[in-house]
Coordinates of C-alpha atoms in Angstrom, one line a residue:
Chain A
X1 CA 131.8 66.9 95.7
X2 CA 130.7 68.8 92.8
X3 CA 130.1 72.9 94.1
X4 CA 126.9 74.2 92.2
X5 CA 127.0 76.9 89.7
X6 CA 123.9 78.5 90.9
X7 CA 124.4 78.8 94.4
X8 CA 123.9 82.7 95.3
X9 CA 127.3 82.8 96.7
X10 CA 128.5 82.5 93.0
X11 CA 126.1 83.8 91.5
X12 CA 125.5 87.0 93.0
X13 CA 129.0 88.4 92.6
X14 CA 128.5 87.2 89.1
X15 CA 125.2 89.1 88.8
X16 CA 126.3 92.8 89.5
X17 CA 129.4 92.3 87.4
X18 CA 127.5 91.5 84.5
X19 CA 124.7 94.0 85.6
X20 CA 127.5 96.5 85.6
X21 CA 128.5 95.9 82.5
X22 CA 125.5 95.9 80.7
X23 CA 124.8 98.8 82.6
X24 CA 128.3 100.5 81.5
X25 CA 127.3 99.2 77.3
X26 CA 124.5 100.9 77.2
X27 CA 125.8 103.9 78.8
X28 CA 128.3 104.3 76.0
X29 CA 125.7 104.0 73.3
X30 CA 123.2 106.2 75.0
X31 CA 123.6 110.5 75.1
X32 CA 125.5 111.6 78.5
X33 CA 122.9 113.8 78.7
X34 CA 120.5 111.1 79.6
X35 CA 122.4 108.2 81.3
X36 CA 125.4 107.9 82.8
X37 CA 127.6 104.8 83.4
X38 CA 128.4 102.9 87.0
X39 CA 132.2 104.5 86.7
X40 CA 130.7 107.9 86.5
X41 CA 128.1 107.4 89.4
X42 CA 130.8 105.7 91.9
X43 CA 133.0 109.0 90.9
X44 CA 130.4 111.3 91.6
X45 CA 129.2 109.6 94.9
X46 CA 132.8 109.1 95.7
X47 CA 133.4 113.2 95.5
X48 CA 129.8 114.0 97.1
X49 CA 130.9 112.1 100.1
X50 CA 134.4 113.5 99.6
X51 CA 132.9 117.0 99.7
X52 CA 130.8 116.7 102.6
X53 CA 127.7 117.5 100.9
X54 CA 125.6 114.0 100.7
X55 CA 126.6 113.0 103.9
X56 CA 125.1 116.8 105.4
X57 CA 121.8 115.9 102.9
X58 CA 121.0 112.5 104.4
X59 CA 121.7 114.1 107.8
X60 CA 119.5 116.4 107.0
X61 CA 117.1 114.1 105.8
X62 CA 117.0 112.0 108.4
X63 CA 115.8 114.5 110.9
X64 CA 111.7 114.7 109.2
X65 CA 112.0 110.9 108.7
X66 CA 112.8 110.1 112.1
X67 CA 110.7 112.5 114.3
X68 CA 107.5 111.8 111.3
X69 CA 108.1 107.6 111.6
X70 CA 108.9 107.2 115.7
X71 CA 105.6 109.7 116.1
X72 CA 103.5 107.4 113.5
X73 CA 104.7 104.5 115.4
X74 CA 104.5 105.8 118.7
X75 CA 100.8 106.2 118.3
X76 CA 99.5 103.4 115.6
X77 CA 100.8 100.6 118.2
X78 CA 98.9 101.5 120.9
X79 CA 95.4 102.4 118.7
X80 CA 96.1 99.3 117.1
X81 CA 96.8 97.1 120.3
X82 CA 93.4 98.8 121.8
X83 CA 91.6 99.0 118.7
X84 CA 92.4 95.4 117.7
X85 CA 90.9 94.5 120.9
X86 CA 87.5 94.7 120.4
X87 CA 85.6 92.9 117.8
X88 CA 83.6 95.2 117.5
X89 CA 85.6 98.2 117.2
X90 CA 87.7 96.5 115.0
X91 CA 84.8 95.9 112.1
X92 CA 83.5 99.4 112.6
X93 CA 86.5 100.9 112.0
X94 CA 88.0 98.5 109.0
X95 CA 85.9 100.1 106.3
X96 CA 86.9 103.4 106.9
X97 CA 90.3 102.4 107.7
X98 CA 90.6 100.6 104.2
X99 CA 89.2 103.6 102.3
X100 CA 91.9 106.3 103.6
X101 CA 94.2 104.1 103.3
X102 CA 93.2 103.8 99.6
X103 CA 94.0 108.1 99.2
X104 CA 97.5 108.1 97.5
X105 CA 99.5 109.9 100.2
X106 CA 101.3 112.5 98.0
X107 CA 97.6 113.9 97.2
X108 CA 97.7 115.1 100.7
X109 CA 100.6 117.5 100.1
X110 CA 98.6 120.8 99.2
X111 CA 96.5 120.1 102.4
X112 CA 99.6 119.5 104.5
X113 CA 101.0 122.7 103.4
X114 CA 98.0 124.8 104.8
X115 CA 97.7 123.4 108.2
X116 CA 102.0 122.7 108.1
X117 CA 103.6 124.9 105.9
X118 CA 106.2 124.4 103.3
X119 CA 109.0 123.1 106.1
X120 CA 110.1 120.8 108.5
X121 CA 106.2 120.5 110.2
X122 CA 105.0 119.5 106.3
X123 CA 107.3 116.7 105.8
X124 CA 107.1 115.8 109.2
X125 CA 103.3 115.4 108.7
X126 CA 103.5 113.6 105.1
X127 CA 106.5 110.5 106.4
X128 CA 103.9 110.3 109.3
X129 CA 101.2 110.2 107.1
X130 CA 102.5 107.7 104.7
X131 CA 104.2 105.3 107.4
X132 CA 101.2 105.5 109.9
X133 CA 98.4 103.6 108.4
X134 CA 100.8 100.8 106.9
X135 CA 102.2 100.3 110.9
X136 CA 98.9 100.4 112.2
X137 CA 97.4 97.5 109.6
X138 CA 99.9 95.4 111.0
X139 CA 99.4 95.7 114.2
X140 CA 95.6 95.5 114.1
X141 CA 96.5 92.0 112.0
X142 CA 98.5 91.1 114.6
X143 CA 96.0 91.9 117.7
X144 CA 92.4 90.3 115.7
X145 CA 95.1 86.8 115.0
X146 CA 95.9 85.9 118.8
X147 CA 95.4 82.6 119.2
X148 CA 92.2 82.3 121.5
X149 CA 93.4 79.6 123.5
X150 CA 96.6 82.0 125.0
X151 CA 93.3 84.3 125.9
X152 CA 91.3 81.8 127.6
X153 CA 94.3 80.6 129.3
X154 CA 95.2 84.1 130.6
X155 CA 91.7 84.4 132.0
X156 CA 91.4 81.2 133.8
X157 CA 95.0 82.5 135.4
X158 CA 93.3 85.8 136.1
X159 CA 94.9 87.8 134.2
X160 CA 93.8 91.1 134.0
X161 CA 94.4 94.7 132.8
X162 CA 97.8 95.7 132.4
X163 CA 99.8 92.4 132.7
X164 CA 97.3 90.8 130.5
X165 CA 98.3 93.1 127.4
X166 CA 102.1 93.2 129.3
X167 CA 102.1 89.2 129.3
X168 CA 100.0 88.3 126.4
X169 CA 98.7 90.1 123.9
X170 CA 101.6 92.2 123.3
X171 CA 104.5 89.7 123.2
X172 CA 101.8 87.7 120.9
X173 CA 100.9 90.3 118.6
X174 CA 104.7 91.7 118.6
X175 CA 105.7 89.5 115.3
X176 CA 103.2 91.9 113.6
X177 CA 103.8 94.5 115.2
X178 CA 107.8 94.3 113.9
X179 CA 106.2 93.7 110.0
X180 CA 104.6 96.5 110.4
X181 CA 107.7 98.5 111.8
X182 CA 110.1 96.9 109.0
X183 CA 107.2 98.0 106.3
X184 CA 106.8 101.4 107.9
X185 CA 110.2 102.5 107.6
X186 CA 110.9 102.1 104.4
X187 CA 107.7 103.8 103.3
X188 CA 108.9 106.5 106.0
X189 CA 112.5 106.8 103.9
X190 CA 110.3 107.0 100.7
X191 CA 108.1 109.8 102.4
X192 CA 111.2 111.6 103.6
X193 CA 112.5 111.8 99.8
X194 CA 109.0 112.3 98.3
X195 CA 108.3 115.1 100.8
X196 CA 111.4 116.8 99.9
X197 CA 110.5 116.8 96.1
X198 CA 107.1 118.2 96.8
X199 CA 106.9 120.1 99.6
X200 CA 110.1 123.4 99.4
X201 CA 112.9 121.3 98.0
X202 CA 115.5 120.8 100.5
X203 CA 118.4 118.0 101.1
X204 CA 118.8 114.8 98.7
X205 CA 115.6 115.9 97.3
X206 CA 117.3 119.3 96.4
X207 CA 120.0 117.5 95.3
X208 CA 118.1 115.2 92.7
X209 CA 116.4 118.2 91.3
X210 CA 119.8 120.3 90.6
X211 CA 121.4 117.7 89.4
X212 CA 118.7 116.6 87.2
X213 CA 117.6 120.1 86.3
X214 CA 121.6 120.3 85.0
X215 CA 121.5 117.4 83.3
X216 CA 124.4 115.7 85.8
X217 CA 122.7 112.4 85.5
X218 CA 125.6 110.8 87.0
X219 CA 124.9 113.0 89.9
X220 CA 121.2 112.0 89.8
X221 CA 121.9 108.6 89.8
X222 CA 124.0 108.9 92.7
X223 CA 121.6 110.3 94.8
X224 CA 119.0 108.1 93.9
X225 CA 121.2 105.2 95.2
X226 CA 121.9 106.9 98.4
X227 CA 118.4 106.7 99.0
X228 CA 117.7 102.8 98.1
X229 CA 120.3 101.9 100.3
X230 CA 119.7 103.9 103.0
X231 CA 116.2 102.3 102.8
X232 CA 117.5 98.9 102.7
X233 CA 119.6 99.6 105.6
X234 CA 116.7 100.9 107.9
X235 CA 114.6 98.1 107.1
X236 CA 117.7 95.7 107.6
X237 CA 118.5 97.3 111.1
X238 CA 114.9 96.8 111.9
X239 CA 115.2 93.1 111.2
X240 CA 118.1 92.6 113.3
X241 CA 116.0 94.3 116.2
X242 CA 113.2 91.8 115.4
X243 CA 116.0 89.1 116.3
X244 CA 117.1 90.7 119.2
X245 CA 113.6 91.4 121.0
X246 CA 111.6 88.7 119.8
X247 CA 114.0 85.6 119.3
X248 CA 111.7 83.1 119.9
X249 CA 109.6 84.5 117.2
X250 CA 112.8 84.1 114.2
X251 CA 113.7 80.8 115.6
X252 CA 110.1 79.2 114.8
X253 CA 110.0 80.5 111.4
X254 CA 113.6 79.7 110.7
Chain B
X1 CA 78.9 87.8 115.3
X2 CA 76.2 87.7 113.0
X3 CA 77.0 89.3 109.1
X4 CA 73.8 91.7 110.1
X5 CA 75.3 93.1 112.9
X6 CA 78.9 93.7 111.0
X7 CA 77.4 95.4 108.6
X8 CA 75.3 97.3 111.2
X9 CA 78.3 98.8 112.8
X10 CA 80.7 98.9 109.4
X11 CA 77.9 101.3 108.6
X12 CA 78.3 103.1 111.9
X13 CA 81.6 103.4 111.7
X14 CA 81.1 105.1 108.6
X15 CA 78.6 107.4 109.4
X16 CA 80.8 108.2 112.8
X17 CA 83.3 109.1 110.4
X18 CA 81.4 111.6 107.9
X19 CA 80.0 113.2 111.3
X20 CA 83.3 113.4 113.0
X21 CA 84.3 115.6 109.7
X22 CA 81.2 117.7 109.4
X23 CA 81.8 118.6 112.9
X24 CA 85.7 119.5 112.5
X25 CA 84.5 121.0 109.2
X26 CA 82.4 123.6 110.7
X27 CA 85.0 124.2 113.5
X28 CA 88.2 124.6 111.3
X29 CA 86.2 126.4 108.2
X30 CA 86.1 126.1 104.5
X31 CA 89.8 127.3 104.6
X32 CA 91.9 124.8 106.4
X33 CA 88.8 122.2 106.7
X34 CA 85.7 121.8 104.6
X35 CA 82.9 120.4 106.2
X36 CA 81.4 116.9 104.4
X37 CA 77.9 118.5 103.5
X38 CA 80.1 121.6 101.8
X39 CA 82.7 119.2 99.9
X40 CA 79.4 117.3 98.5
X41 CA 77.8 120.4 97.5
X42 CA 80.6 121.9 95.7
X43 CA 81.4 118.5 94.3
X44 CA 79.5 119.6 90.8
X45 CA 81.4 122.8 90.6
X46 CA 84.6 120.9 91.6
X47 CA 83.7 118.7 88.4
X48 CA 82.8 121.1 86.5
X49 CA 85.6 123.7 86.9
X50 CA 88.3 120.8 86.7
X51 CA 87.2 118.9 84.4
X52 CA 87.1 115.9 87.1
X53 CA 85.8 113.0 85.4
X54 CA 88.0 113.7 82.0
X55 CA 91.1 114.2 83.7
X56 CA 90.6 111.1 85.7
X57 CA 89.5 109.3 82.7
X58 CA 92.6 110.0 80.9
X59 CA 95.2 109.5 83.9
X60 CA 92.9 105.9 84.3
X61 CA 94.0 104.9 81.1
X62 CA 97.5 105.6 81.2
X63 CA 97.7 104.0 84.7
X64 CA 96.2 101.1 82.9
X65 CA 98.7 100.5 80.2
X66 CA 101.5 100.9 82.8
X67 CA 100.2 98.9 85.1
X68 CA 99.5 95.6 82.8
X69 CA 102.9 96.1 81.0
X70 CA 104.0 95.7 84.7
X71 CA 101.7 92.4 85.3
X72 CA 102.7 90.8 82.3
X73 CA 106.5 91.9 83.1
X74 CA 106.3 91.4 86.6
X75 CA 104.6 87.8 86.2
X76 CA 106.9 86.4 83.2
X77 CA 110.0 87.2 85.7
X78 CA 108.7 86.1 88.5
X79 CA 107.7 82.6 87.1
X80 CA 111.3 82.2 85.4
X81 CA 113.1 83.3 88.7
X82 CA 111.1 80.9 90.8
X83 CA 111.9 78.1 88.5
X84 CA 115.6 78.6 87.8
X85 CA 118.2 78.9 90.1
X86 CA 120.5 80.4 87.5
X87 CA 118.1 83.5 86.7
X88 CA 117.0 83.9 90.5
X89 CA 120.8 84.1 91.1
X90 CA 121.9 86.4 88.1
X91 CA 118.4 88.7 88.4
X92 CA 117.8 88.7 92.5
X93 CA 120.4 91.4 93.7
X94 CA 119.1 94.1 91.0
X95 CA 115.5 93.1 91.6
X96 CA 116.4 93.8 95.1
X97 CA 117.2 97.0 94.5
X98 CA 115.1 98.1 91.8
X99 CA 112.2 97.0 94.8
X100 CA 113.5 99.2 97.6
X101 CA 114.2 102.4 95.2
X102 CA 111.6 104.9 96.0
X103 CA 109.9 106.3 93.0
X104 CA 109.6 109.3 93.7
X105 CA 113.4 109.6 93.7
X106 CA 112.9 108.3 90.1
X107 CA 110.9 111.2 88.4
X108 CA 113.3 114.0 88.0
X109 CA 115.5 111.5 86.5
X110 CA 112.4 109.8 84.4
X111 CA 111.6 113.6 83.4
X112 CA 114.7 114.0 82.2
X113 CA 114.8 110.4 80.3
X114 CA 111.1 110.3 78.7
X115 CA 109.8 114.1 78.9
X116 CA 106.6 115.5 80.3
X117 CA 104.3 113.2 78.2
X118 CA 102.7 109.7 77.8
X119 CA 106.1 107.8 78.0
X120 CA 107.0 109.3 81.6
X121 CA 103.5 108.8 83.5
X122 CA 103.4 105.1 82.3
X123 CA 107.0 104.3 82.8
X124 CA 106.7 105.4 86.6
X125 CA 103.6 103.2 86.8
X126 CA 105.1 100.7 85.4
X127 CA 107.8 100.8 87.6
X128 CA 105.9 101.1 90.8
X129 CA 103.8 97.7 90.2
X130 CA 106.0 95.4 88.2
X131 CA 108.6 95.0 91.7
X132 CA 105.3 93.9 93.7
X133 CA 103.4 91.8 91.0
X134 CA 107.2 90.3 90.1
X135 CA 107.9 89.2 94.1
X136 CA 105.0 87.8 94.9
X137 CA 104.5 85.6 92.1
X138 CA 108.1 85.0 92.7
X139 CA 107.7 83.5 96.3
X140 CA 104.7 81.3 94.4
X141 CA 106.7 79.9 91.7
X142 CA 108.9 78.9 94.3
X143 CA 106.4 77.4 96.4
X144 CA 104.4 75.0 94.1
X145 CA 104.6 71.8 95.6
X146 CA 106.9 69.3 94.1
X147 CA 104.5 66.6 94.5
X148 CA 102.3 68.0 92.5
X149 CA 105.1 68.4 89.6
X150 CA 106.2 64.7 90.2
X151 CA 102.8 63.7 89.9
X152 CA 102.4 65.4 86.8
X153 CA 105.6 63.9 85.5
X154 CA 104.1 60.7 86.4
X155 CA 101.4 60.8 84.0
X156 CA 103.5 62.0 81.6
X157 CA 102.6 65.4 81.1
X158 CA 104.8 67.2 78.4
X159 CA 106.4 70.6 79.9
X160 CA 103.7 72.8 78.1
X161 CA 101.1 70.8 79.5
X162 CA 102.5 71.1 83.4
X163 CA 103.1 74.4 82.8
X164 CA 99.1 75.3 81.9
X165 CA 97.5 72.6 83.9
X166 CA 99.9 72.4 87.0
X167 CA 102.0 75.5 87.6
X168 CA 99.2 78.2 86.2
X169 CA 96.6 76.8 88.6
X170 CA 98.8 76.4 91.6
X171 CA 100.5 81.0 90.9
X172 CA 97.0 82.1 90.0
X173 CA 96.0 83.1 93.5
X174 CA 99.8 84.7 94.0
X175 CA 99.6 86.4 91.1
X176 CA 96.0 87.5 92.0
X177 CA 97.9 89.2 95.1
X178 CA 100.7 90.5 93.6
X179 CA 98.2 92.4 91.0
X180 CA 96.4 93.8 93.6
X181 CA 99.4 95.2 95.6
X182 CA 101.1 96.6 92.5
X183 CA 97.6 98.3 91.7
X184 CA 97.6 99.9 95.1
X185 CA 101.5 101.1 94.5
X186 CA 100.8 102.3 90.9
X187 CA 97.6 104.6 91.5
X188 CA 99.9 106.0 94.5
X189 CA 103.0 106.3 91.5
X190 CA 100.5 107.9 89.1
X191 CA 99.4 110.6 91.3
X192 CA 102.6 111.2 92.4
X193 CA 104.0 111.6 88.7
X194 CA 100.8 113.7 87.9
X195 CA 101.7 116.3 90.8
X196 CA 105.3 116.8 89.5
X197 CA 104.6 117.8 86.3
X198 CA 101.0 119.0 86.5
X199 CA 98.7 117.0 84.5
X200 CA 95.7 114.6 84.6
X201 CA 94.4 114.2 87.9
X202 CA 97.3 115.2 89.7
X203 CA 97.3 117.9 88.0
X204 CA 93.6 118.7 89.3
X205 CA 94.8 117.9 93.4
X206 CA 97.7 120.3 92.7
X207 CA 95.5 123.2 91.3
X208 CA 92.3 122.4 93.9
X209 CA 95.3 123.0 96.6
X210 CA 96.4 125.8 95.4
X211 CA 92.7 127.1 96.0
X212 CA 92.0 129.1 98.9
X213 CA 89.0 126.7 99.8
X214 CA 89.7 123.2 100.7
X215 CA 86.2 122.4 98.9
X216 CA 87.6 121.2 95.6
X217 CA 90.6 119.8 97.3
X218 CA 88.7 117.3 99.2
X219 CA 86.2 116.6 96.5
X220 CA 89.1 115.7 94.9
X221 CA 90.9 113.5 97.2
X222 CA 87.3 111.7 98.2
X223 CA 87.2 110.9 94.5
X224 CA 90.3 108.9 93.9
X225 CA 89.7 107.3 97.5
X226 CA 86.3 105.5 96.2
X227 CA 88.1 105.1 92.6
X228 CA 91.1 103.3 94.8
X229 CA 88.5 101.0 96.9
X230 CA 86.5 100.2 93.8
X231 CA 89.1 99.1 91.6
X232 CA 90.7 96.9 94.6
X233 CA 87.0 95.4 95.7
X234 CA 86.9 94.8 91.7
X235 CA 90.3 92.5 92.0
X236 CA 89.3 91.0 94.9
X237 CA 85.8 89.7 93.9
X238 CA 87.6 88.6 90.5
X239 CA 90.1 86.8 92.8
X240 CA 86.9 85.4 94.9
X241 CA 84.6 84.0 91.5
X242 CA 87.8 82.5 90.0
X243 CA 89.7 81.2 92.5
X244 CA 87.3 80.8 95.7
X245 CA 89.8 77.7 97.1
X246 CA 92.5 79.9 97.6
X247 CA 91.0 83.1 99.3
X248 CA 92.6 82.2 102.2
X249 CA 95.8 83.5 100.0
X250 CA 94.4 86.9 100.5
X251 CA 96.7 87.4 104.1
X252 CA 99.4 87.9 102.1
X253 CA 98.3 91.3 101.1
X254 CA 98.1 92.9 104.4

């Protein structure tokens, strides 16, 4: 049996080799003041960690972009679940819903600073800001797209209140409402960087703009990757919690 | 329900919604809050002393030519990565990443790379929508139905001819999508890049909130909410002439 050349296993490996190398060409043509090649960044991050200091700025970090998503989430499932609930509601709300959603959430900056401040409150406010309305879509999706049979069949069982939304609509809707989780926290780790850069400058954001203000690109780059992965890895961790809570749900679509 | 009655209470909704803020308005003050009737009042002078409507213009068109540098980018690599196993191999782990970096985390870097001027605010669009428009056409590419190729290689079509009058057809309503998202992620990227470095109409949302009335603020951010609905209502009614079979398609953006 012939092993294809294009398999990912193969070709993945293959694919950040030659990205690094391309990657370490152009470094060498380009001014250090500008770019700086992967063997420069891995140093850097290497003596960062070394150091102490990036693993104290994610720490750091972490803090606004946990208490801002768990609050955004905390309170977009249930107004969606409730919400979502009511037809009416539902289109009555959609409009308005769709047109704040539209307002770039960084533009809310200067009016989070005067009812926040320039601290902890401010960012807090802009990751929940920025994570809140993408969780809540999701979960409204998830609530208007029960099947109405499972309804009707709740009702003819007389299932009511409580153990109707316990029962049903919640373990129905909960494929959604994990999307809308997974989606939410990687917009909350880009509000948690994008609040550092704009409201006082504290962290990894502090971090980006002294190394960038001193032309330590290497540096820059090195925080910037930080970031991505510590996105990728929230998101990630939330997918493996889909799997674990709703299993039924990643064995259909499997 | 009837499409009288939706609109009946999409308009409510609305109109709830402008009360709702009137009400805090006059409760909080100009200060922290301005009131709905005060924001539309001042809205002239907020024009006027901010040269609104020309800064807008001018960030507009620079979002513009980073934005369709990122559809044509975004489409052309998304097409050849659904169709080839060796590119989708060699390009998926840095599209990967490139997708999950925060762009925020990009402009002191960018700033750095391109300047203050036209170069920086249309690479960071750029960057924000080509990921989105490059995915979802992506997962398309992928998707056309290999019946439909076989057929087509049935009858003989040469590749040129499949590829206008078999694989076009089939990734228009993706790419529709993917346009749409990107345009949502590259208005957020230009105001971001605008409040950085003070100019166009980030520039203006900066220097309103800076004010000690929230008057010119809000005008501000009511503006490029109604410019962020329009334009997406725009793509989505082009989406709806063009390609009304596929609307259904539309799910994918939420």
């Amino acid at each position: 049996m012939r092993i294809s050349l294009t398999r990912p296993l193969v070709l993945y490996p293959v694919s950040i080799v030659l990205g690094l190398g391309v990657w370490e060409a152009l470094a060498q043509v380009m001014p250090r003041a500008l770019f700086a090649p992967p063997s420069a960044v891995l140093g850097r991050l290497a003596a960062m960690t070394g150091d102490g200091s990036l693993p104290t700025a994610l720490l750091g970090s972490v803090q606004h972009m946990l208490v801002g998503y768990l609050l955004a989430a905390l309170l977009a499932i249930p107004v969606g679940i409730i919400v979502g609930r009511s037809t009416a509601i539902a289109t009555a709300v959609e409009p308005i819903l769709n047109a704040v959603y539209a307002i770039p959430p960084v533009a809310l900056v200067p009016f989070f600073m005067i009812w926040f401040g320039l601290y902890f409150e401010g960012r807090v406010a802009l990751v929940f800001a920025m994570c809140f309305f993408e969780i809540l879509i999701n979960v409204l999706q998830g609530v208007r797209n029960i099947d109405r049979g499972l309804l009707d069949a709740a009702r003819s069982l007389d299932l009511t209140g409580l153990a109707l939304y316990r029962k049903v609509v919640i373990p129905a809707a909960s494929p959604f409402i994990f999307t809308g989780l997974r989606v939410g926290i990687g917009r909350a780790v880009n509000a948690m960087i994008t609040a550092e850069l704009f409201f006082s400058a504290v962290y990894l954001g502090q971090m980006l703009k002294t190394s960038s203000n001193a032309f330590d690109i290497a540096s820059t780059f090195a925080v910037i990757f930080v970031v991505s992965l510590f996105g990728l890895a929230c998101q990630e961790a939330m997918r493996l919690a889909e799997r674990v809570v709703i299993p039924w749900h990643h064995e259909s679509t499997a | 329900m009837s499409r009288g009655k939706a609109w009946a209470l999409r308009l409510a909704g609305i109109a709830v919604f402008v009360l709702g803020w009137e009400i805090a308005g006059r409760i909080f003050g100009d200060a922290l809050f301005a009131p709905f009737s005060a924001v539309i009042a001042g809205f002239p002078a907020t024009v006027r002393d901010y040269h609104l409507f020309a800064e807008l213009a001018g960030s507009l068109r620079q979002l513009l030519l980073g934005y369709l540098l990122g559809c044509i980018v975004g489409i052309v690599l998304g097409i050849m990565m659904g169709r080839s196993a060796l590119l989708d191999g060699l390009l998926q782990p840095w599209v990967s990443m490139m997708f999950v970096t925060s762009i925020a985390s990009l402009v002191p870097l960018f700033i750095i790379t391109f300047g203050f001027g036209l170069m920086f605010r249309v690479t960071i669009v750029f960057m924000a929508a080509v990921w989105y428009v490059l995915l979802v056409t992506y997962h398309g590419a992928r998707s056309v139905s290999p019946d439909l190729l076989q057929t087509a290689r049935a009858f003989e079509s040469s590749r040129l001819q499949t590829f206008f009058k078999v694989m076009l057809p089939a990734l228009y309503p993706y790419i529709l999508v993917g346009m749409r998202i990107g345009l949502a992620h590259a208005i957020r990227a230009m105001v971001i890049a605008e409040m950085y470095v003070i100019v166009g109409f980030g520039g203006v949302v900066y220097n309103a909130g800076v004010e000690i009335s929230t008057v010119s603020l809000l005008g501000a951010l009511l503006t490029i909410m109604l410019v962020g609905v329009a334009l997406n209502e725009a793509l989505k009614w082009f989406a709806h002439r063009t390609a009304p079979w596929y609307s259904e398609r539309q799910q994918l953006s939420n």
